[in-house]
CSV table of C-alpha atoms in Angstrom, one decimal:
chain,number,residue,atom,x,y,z
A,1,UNK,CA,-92.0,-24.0,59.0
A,2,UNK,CA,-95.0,-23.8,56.6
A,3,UNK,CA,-98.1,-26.0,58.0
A,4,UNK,CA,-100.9,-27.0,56.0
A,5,UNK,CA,-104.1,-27.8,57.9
A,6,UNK,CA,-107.6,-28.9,56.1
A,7,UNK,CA,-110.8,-29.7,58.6
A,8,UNK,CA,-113.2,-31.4,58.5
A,9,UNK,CA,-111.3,-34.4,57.4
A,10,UNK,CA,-114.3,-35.9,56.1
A,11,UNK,CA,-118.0,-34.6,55.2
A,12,UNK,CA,-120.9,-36.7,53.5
A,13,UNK,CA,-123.6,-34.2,52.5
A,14,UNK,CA,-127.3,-34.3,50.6
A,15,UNK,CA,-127.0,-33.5,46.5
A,16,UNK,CA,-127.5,-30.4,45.4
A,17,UNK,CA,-126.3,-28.5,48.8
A,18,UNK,CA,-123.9,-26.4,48.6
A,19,UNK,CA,-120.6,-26.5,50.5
A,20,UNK,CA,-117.7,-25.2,51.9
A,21,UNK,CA,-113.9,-26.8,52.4
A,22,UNK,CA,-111.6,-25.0,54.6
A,23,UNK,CA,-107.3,-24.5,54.5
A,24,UNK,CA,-105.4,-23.2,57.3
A,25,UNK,CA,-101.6,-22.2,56.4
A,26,UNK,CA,-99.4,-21.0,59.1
A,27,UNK,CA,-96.9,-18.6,56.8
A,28,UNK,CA,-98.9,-16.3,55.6
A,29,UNK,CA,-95.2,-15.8,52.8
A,30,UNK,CA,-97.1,-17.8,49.8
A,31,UNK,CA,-95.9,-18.0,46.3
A,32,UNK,CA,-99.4,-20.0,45.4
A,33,UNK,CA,-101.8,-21.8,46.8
A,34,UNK,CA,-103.8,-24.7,44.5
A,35,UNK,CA,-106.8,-27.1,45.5
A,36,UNK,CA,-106.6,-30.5,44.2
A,37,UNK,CA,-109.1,-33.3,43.4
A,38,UNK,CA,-108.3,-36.8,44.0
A,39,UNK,CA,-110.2,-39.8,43.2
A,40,UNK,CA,-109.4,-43.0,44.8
A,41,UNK,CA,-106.2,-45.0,43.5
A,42,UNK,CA,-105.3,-41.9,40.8
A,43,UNK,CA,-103.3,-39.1,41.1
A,44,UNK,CA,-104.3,-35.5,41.4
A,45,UNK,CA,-105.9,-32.9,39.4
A,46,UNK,CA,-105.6,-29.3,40.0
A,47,UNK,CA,-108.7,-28.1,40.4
A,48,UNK,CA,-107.8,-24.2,40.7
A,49,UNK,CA,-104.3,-22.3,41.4
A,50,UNK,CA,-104.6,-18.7,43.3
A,51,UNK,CA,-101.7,-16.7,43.2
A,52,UNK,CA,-100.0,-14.4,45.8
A,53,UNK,CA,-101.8,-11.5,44.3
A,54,UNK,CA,-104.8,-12.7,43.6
A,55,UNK,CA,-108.5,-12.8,45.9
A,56,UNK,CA,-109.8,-15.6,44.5
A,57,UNK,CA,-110.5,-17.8,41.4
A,58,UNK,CA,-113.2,-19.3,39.7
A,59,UNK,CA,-113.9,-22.8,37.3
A,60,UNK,CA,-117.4,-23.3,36.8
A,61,UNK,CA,-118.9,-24.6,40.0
A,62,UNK,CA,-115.9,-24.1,41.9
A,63,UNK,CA,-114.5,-21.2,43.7
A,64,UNK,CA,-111.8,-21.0,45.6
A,65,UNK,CA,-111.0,-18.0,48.0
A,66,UNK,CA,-107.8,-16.8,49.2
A,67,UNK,CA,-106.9,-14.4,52.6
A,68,UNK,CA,-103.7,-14.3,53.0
A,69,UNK,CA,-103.4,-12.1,55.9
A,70,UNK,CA,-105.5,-14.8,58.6
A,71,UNK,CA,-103.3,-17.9,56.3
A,72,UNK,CA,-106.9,-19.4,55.0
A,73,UNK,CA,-108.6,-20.8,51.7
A,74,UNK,CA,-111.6,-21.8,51.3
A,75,UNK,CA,-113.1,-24.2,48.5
A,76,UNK,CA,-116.8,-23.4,47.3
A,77,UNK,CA,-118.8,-25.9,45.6
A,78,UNK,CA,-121.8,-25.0,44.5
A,79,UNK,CA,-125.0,-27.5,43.9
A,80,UNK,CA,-122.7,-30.7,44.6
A,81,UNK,CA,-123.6,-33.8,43.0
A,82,UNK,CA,-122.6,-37.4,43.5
A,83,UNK,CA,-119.3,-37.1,40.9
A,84,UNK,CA,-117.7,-34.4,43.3
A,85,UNK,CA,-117.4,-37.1,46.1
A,86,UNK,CA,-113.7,-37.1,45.9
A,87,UNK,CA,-110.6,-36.1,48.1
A,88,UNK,CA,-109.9,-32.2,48.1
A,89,UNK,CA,-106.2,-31.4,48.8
A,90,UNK,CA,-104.9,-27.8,49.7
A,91,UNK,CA,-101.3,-27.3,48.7
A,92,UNK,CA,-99.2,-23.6,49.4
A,93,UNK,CA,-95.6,-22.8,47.8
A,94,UNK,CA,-93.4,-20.5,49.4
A,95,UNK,CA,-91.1,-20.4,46.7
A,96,UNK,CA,-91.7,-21.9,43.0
A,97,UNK,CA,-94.2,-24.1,41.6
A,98,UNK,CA,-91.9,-27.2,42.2
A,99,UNK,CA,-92.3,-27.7,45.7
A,100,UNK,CA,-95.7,-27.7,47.7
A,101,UNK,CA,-96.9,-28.3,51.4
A,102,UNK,CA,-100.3,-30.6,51.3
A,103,UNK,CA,-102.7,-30.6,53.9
A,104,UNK,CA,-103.7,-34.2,54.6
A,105,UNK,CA,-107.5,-33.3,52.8
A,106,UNK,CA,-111.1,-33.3,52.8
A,107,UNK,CA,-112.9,-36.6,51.9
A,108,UNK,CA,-116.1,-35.8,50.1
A,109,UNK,CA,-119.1,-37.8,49.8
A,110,UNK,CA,-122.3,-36.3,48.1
A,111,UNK,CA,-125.2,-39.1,48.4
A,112,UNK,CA,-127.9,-39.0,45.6
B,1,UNK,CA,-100.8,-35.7,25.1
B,2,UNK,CA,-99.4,-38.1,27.9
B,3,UNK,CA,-98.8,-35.9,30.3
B,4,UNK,CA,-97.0,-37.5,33.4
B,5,UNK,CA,-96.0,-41.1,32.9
B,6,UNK,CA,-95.3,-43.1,36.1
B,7,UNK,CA,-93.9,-46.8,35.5
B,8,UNK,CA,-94.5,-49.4,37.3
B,9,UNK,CA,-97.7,-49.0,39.0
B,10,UNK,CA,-97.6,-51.7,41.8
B,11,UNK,CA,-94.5,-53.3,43.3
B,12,UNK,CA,-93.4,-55.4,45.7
B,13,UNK,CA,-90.2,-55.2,47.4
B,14,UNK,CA,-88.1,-57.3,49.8
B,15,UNK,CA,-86.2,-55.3,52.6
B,16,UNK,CA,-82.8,-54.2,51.1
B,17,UNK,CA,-83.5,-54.4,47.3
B,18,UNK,CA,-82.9,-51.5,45.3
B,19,UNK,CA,-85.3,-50.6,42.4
B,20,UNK,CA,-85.6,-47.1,40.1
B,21,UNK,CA,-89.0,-45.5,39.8
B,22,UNK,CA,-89.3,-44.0,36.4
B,23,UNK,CA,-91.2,-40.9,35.6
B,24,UNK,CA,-91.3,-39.2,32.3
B,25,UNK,CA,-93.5,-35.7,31.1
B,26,UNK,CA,-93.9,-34.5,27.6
B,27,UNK,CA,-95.1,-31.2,28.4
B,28,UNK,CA,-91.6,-29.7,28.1
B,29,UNK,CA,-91.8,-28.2,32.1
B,30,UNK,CA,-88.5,-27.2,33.5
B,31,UNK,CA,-89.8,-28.2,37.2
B,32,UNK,CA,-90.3,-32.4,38.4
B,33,UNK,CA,-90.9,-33.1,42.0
B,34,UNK,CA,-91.6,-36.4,43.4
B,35,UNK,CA,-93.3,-37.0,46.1
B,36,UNK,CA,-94.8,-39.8,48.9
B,37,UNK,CA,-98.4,-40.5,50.1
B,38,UNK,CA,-98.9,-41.8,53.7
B,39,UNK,CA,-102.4,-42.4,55.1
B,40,UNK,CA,-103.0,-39.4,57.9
B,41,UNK,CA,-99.7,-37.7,56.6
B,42,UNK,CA,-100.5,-36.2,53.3
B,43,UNK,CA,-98.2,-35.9,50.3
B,44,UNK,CA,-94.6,-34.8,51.7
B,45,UNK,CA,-91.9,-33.4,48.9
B,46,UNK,CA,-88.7,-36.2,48.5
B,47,UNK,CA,-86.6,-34.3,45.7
B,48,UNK,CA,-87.0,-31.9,43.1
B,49,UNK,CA,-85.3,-30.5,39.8
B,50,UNK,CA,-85.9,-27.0,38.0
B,51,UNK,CA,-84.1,-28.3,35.6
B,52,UNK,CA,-81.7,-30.9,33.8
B,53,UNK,CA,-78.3,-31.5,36.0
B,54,UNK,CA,-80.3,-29.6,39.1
B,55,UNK,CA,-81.6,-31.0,42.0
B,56,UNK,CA,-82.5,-30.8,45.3
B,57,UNK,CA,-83.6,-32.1,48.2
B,58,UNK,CA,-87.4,-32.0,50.4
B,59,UNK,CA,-89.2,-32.9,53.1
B,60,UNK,CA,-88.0,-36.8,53.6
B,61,UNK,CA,-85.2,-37.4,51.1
B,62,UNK,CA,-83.3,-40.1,53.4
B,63,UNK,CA,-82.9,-43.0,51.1
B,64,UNK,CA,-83.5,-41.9,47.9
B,65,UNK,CA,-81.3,-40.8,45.1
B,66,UNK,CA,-82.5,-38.9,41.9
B,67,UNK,CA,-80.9,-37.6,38.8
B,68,UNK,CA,-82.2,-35.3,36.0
B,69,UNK,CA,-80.2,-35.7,32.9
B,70,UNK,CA,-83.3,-34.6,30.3
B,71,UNK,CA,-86.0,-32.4,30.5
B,72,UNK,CA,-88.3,-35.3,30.0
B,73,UNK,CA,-87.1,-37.7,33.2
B,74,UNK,CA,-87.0,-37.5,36.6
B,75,UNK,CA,-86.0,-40.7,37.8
B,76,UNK,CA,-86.6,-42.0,41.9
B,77,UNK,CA,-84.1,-44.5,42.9
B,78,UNK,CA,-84.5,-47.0,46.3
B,79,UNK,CA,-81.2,-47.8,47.3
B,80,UNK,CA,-82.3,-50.1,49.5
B,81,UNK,CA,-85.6,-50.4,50.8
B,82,UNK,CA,-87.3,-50.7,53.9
B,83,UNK,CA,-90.9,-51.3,55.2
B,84,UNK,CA,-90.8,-47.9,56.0
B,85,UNK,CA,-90.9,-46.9,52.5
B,86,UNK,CA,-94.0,-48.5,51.9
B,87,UNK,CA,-96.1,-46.1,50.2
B,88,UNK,CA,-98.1,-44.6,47.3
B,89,UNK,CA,-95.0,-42.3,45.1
B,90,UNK,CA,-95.7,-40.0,43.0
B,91,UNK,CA,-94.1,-37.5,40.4
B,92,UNK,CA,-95.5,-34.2,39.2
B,93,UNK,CA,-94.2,-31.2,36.7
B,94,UNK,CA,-94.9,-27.6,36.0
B,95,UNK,CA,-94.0,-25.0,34.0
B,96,UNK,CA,-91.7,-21.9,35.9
B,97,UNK,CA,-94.7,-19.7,35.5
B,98,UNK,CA,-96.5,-18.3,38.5
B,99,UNK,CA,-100.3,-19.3,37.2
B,100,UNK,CA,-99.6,-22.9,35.8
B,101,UNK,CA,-100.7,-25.6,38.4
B,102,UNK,CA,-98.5,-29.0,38.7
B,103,UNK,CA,-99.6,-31.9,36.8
B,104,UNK,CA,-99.4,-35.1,38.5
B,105,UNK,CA,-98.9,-38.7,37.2
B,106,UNK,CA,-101.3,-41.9,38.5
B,107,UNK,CA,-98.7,-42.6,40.9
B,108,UNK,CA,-96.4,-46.0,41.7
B,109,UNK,CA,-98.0,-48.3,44.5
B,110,UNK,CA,-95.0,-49.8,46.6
B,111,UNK,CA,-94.7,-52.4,49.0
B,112,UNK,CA,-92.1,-53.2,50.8
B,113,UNK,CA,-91.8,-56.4,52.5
């Protein structure tokens, strides 16, 4: 059974610094892997989607890494500032775009 | 563009009352999923469709009943609720194609009491 695991569960760090988020997976079998941004009381916003193929995948200051042999992603941000502070989720597929396993997510807090 | 529709946002429930959540998209995606947020738990998969008349179940589909008789609407029915279906629901389509992410709607706040 796919796992999802994100740590550190929290992380409160300077502006301008840049960071990393982490996502375990314990099937290494992905279809796709996406990193989501949630503020509080909204829904989610996919932030980037990697697929099965792919190494990695970039949106402005946001890259997002994917090795699916050790069943990790990571998240870069570069040069935070205080409108990243958000929650970052980590969802895999094993099969289809319809159904995703969520790690339980990184809350973000970048003080000015 | 709407995207993902969720009515109602908030409400409360007493124990055994049944109540649909509605969802709608307009983005034309084969694929609607609903799903539950839990504190410490993440979001965990309910049911989902890949398209009208098809569905299927998830992670935690004990007590809920959906139906997909458009493309547009995926609607999430509470037969009859318990506390332990107090949560934060939400819905989310996509396209069949590898590279397009899910979009999600602003979610349906539920208590029940």
């Amino acid at each position: 059974k796919q796992e999802v695991t994100q740590i550190p569960a929290a992380l409160s760090v300077p502006e301008g610094e840049n960071l990393v988020l982490n996502c375990s997976f314990t099937d290494s079998a992905i279809y796709n892997l996406q990193w989501f941004r949630q503020d509080p009381g909204k829904g989610l916003t996919s932030l980037l989607l990697i697929q099965s193929s792919q190494r990695e995948q970039t949106s402005g200051r946001l890259n997002a890494s994917l090795d699916k042999s050790s069943g990790r992603s990571t998240l870069y941000i570069a040069a935070s500032q205080p409108g990243d502070s958000a929650t970052y989720l980590c969802a895999v597929s094993t099969s289809g775009t319809y159904k995703y396993i969520f790690g339980t997510g990184t809350r973000l807090k970048v003080l000015a | 563009n709407a995207g993902v529709t969720q009515t109602p946002k908030f409400q409360v429930l007493k124990t055994g009352q049944s109540m649909t959540l509605q969802c709608a998209q307009d983005m034309n995606h084969e694929y609607m999923s609903w799903y539950r947020q839990d504190p410490g738990m993440g979001l965990r998969l309910i049911h989902y469709s890949v398209g009208a008349g098809i569905t299927d179940q998830g992670e935690v589909p004990n007590g809920y009943n959906v139906s997909r008789s458009t493309t547009e609407d995926f609607p999430l029915r509470l037969l009859s609720a318990a506390p332990s279906q107090t949560s934060v629901y939400f819905c989310a389509s996509s396209s069949s194609q590898a590279d397009q992410p899910q979009h999600f709607g602003d979610g349906t706040r539920l208590s029940i009491l």
